[in-house]
Structure formats: C-alpha cells, structure tokens
Coordinates of N, CA and C in Angstrom, one line a residue:
X299 N 91.9 25.5 56.5 CA 92.7 24.5 57.0 C 93.1 24.6 58.3
X300 N 92.7 23.7 59.5 CA 93.0 23.8 60.9 C 94.4 23.5 61.2
X301 N 95.0 24.9 61.8 CA 96.3 24.6 62.4 C 96.6 23.8 63.5
X302 N 97.5 23.1 63.4 CA 98.1 22.3 64.7 C 97.5 23.0 65.9
X303 N 98.1 24.3 66.2 CA 98.0 25.0 67.5 C 96.8 25.3 67.7
X304 N 95.6 25.4 66.6 CA 94.3 25.9 67.1 C 93.8 24.5 67.7
X305 N 94.3 23.0 67.6 CA 93.7 22.0 68.3 C 94.7 21.2 69.4
X306 N 95.7 21.9 69.9 CA 96.6 21.7 70.9 C 96.0 22.2 72.4
X307 N 96.3 21.1 73.3 CA 95.9 21.6 74.8 C 96.9 22.2 75.3
X308 N 97.0 23.6 75.1 CA 98.0 24.2 75.9 C 98.4 24.0 77.5
X309 N 97.5 23.4 78.0 CA 97.8 22.9 79.5 C 98.9 21.9 79.8
X310 N 98.9 21.0 78.6 CA 99.9 19.9 78.4 C 101.4 20.8 78.1
X311 N 101.5 22.0 78.4 CA 103.0 22.4 78.0 C 103.8 22.5 79.0
X312 N 105.0 22.1 78.7 CA 106.0 21.7 79.6 C 106.4 22.8 80.4
X313 N 106.0 24.1 79.8 CA 106.5 25.5 80.7 C 105.2 26.0 81.4
X314 N 104.5 25.1 81.4 CA 103.1 26.2 81.9 C 103.3 26.6 83.3
X315 N 104.3 26.1 84.0 CA 104.3 27.0 85.6 C 105.8 27.5 85.5
X316 N 106.1 27.7 84.5 CA 107.2 28.8 84.1 C 107.2 30.1 84.1
X317 N 107.8 31.0 85.1 CA 107.2 32.6 84.9 C 107.3 32.9 83.4
X318 N 106.3 33.8 83.3 CA 106.1 34.1 81.6 C 107.4 35.1 81.2
X319 N 107.5 35.9 82.5 CA 108.8 36.6 82.2 C 110.1 36.1 81.4
X320 N 110.4 34.8 81.9 CA 111.6 34.3 81.6 C 111.5 33.9 80.1
X321 N 110.6 34.0 79.2 CA 110.3 34.1 78.2 C 110.7 35.2 77.3
X322 N 110.8 36.4 77.9 CA 111.2 37.7 77.6 C 112.4 38.4 78.1
X323 N 113.4 37.8 78.0 CA 114.7 38.2 78.8 C 115.1 39.3 78.1
X324 N 116.2 40.1 79.0 CA 116.4 41.7 78.7 C 117.8 41.5 78.3
X325 N 118.3 42.1 77.1 CA 119.6 42.2 76.8 C 119.9 40.7 76.4
X326 N 121.2 40.8 75.6 CA 121.9 39.7 74.7 C 122.4 38.7 75.6
X327 N 123.1 39.0 76.6 CA 123.9 38.3 77.8 C 122.7 37.2 78.2
X328 N 121.7 37.9 79.0 CA 120.8 37.4 79.9 C 119.6 36.5 78.7
X329 N 119.6 37.0 77.5 CA 119.0 36.2 76.4 C 119.7 34.8 76.2
X330 N 121.0 34.7 75.8 CA 121.3 33.5 75.6 C 121.6 32.6 76.7
X331 N 121.9 33.1 77.7 CA 121.8 32.0 79.0 C 120.3 31.8 79.3
X332 N 119.2 32.5 79.0 CA 117.8 32.3 79.3 C 117.6 30.9 78.3
X333 N 118.0 31.2 77.1 CA 117.5 30.4 75.5 C 118.0 29.2 76.0
X334 N 119.4 28.8 77.0 CA 119.8 27.6 76.9 C 118.7 26.9 78.0
X335 N 118.2 27.5 78.8 CA 117.4 27.1 79.7 C 116.1 26.5 79.1
X336 N 115.5 27.3 78.7 CA 114.2 27.1 77.9 C 114.3 26.2 76.9
X337 N 115.4 26.1 76.2 CA 115.4 25.2 75.1 C 115.6 23.7 75.8
X338 N 116.0 23.5 76.8 CA 115.6 22.1 77.6 C 114.5 21.9 78.3
X339 N 113.5 22.8 78.5 CA 112.3 22.9 78.7 C 111.7 22.3 77.5
X340 N 111.6 22.8 76.6 CA 111.1 22.6 75.2 C 111.2 21.6 74.6
X341 N 112.5 21.0 74.8 CA 113.1 19.7 74.4 C 111.9 18.5 75.1
X342 N 111.7 18.7 76.4 CA 110.7 17.6 76.9 C 109.3 18.0 76.7
X343 N 108.8 18.8 75.8 CA 107.5 19.4 75.8 C 107.0 18.5 74.8
X344 N 105.7 18.2 75.2 CA 104.9 17.1 74.2 C 104.1 18.2 73.0
X345 N 104.1 19.2 73.1 CA 103.3 20.4 72.2 C 104.4 21.2 71.5
X346 N 105.6 21.0 71.6 CA 106.6 22.0 71.4 C 106.3 22.2 69.6
X347 N 106.1 21.5 68.9 CA 105.9 21.7 67.5 C 104.9 22.7 67.1
X348 N 103.5 22.5 68.1 CA 102.6 23.1 67.7 C 102.9 24.7 68.5
X349 N 103.7 24.9 69.4 CA 103.8 26.1 69.9 C 104.9 26.7 69.0
X350 N 105.9 26.2 68.3 CA 106.9 26.7 67.5 C 105.7 27.2 66.2
X351 N 105.2 26.5 65.7 CA 104.1 26.7 64.3 C 103.5 28.2 64.9
X352 N 102.8 28.1 66.0 CA 102.0 29.4 66.4 C 102.8 30.7 66.5
X353 N 104.1 30.3 67.0 CA 104.8 31.6 67.2 C 105.5 32.1 65.9
X354 N 105.7 31.1 64.8 CA 106.2 31.6 63.5 C 105.4 32.6 62.8
X355 N 104.0 32.2 63.3 CA 103.0 33.1 62.5 C 102.6 34.1 63.4
X356 N 102.7 34.2 64.4 CA 102.0 35.1 65.4 C 103.0 36.1 66.3
X357 N 104.1 35.5 66.4 CA 105.0 36.0 67.5 C 106.3 36.7 67.2
X358 N 106.4 38.0 67.5 CA 107.8 38.7 66.9 C 108.6 38.3 68.1
X359 N 108.4 38.5 69.3 CA 108.8 38.7 70.6 C 108.9 37.2 71.4
X360 N 110.1 37.2 72.2 CA 110.0 36.2 73.0 C 110.5 34.4 72.5
X361 N 110.7 33.7 73.5 CA 111.0 32.4 73.2 C 109.8 31.6 73.5
X362 N 109.5 31.0 72.0 CA 108.3 30.1 71.8 C 108.8 28.7 71.2
X363 N 108.3 27.6 71.6 CA 108.4 26.3 71.0 C 109.8 26.0 70.6
X364 N 111.0 26.4 71.5 CA 112.1 26.2 71.2 C 112.8 27.4 70.2
X365 N 112.3 27.9 69.7 CA 112.8 29.2 68.7 C 112.9 30.4 69.5
X366 N 114.1 31.0 69.4 CA 114.3 32.6 69.5 C 113.4 33.4 68.5
X367 N 113.4 34.7 68.7 CA 113.1 35.5 67.6 C 113.8 35.6 66.6
X368 N 115.1 35.3 66.4 CA 116.0 35.3 65.6 C 115.5 33.9 64.9
X369 N 115.5 33.2 65.3 CA 115.2 31.6 64.8 C 113.9 31.6 64.0
X370 N 112.8 32.6 64.4 CA 111.7 32.4 63.6 C 111.9 33.4 62.7
X371 N 112.5 34.5 62.8 CA 112.9 35.5 61.6 C 113.3 34.4 60.6
X372 N 114.2 34.1 60.8 CA 115.1 33.1 59.8 C 114.1 32.3 59.2
X373 N 113.5 31.7 59.8 CA 112.2 30.5 59.2 C 111.4 31.5 58.4
X374 N 110.9 32.6 58.8 CA 110.1 33.4 58.1 C 110.5 34.0 56.7
X375 N 111.8 34.1 56.7 CA 112.5 34.7 55.3 C 112.6 33.3 54.3
X376 N 113.2 32.2 55.0 CA 113.3 31.2 54.1 C 112.1 30.6 53.5
X377 N 110.9 30.8 54.5 CA 109.3 30.1 53.9 C 108.5 31.1 53.3
X378 N 109.3 32.5 53.1 CA 107.9 33.4 52.9 C 106.8 33.5 53.4
X379 N 107.0 33.8 54.7 CA 106.0 34.0 55.7 C 106.2 35.5 56.1
X380 N 105.0 36.0 56.2 CA 105.1 37.5 56.7 C 105.6 37.5 57.6
X381 N 106.0 38.8 58.4 CA 106.3 39.1 59.7 C 104.9 39.5 60.5
X382 N 104.7 38.8 61.5 CA 103.7 38.8 62.3 C 103.8 40.7 62.4
X383 N 102.2 41.1 62.7 CA 101.7 42.4 63.2 C 102.2 42.4 64.9
X384 N 102.8 43.4 65.2 CA 103.2 43.8 66.5 C 101.8 44.1 67.4
X385 N 101.5 43.1 68.4 CA 100.1 42.8 68.8 C 100.1 44.6 70.1
X386 N 101.1 44.9 70.3 CA 100.9 46.0 71.1 C 100.3 47.3 70.2
X387 N 100.4 47.2 68.9 CA 100.1 48.6 68.2 C 98.8 48.2 67.3
X388 N 98.0 46.8 67.5 CA 96.6 46.3 67.1 C 95.7 47.6 67.8
X389 N 94.8 48.4 66.6 CA 94.1 48.9 67.2 C 94.1 50.3 68.0
X390 N 95.5 50.9 67.9 CA 96.1 52.2 68.2 C 95.7 53.0 67.0
X391 N 95.1 54.5 67.7 CA 95.3 55.2 66.4 C 96.8 56.1 66.5
X392 N 97.5 55.7 65.5 CA 99.1 56.3 65.3 C 98.6 57.8 64.8
X393 N 97.6 58.2 64.5 CA 97.7 59.6 63.7 C 98.1 60.6 65.1
X394 N 99.1 61.5 64.0 CA 99.5 62.5 64.9 C 98.5 64.0 64.9

C-alpha cells in the first residue's frame, strides 16, 4: 500500500521557507510558544495530513503536520503504532 506521504509534493508545504530549527525548539517554554506559531502555519498547509501521517510513523522529535512530539506519541499509543527508531542511532555500533 502506498502511503499518502510517498505521493505528496513536499515543495507545496506551507513551511518550506521556514527555518528548520524552528521545528525543534529547546525547552518547554520555547516549545509552547513556537508550537502556536507552527500550528498556524500548518493550518494553512495543503499537505498537512500527509506530513502528520509521515511524522506519526517516522519522527520522534520536532513539530510535524500540526503535531507536537507528545501529540504523535499519544496517537501511536491509541492506535498501537510502534515508536519510530531514533534515526540518530541507525547504523551506529553501540557495542562497548
């Protein structure tokens, strides 16, 4: 089955000119303020659903498709979707 995020034109994203660091705020206070700004951008985005679907399956961190990391965690738990592998550790040799 082809997922909607595999067919979407990511160049249509409303956030395409937004600094990517904005989607990964530091600290709870900054995250809350930034999430409000990003949520407004996502509300106007033509591909918000595809972005959210991608993020639920593939992203642990950052703000994607109108969803915070906590929003995606809640969705995974409710829908029995496994937690994504943290891509920072893929392929690393973790042996001591």
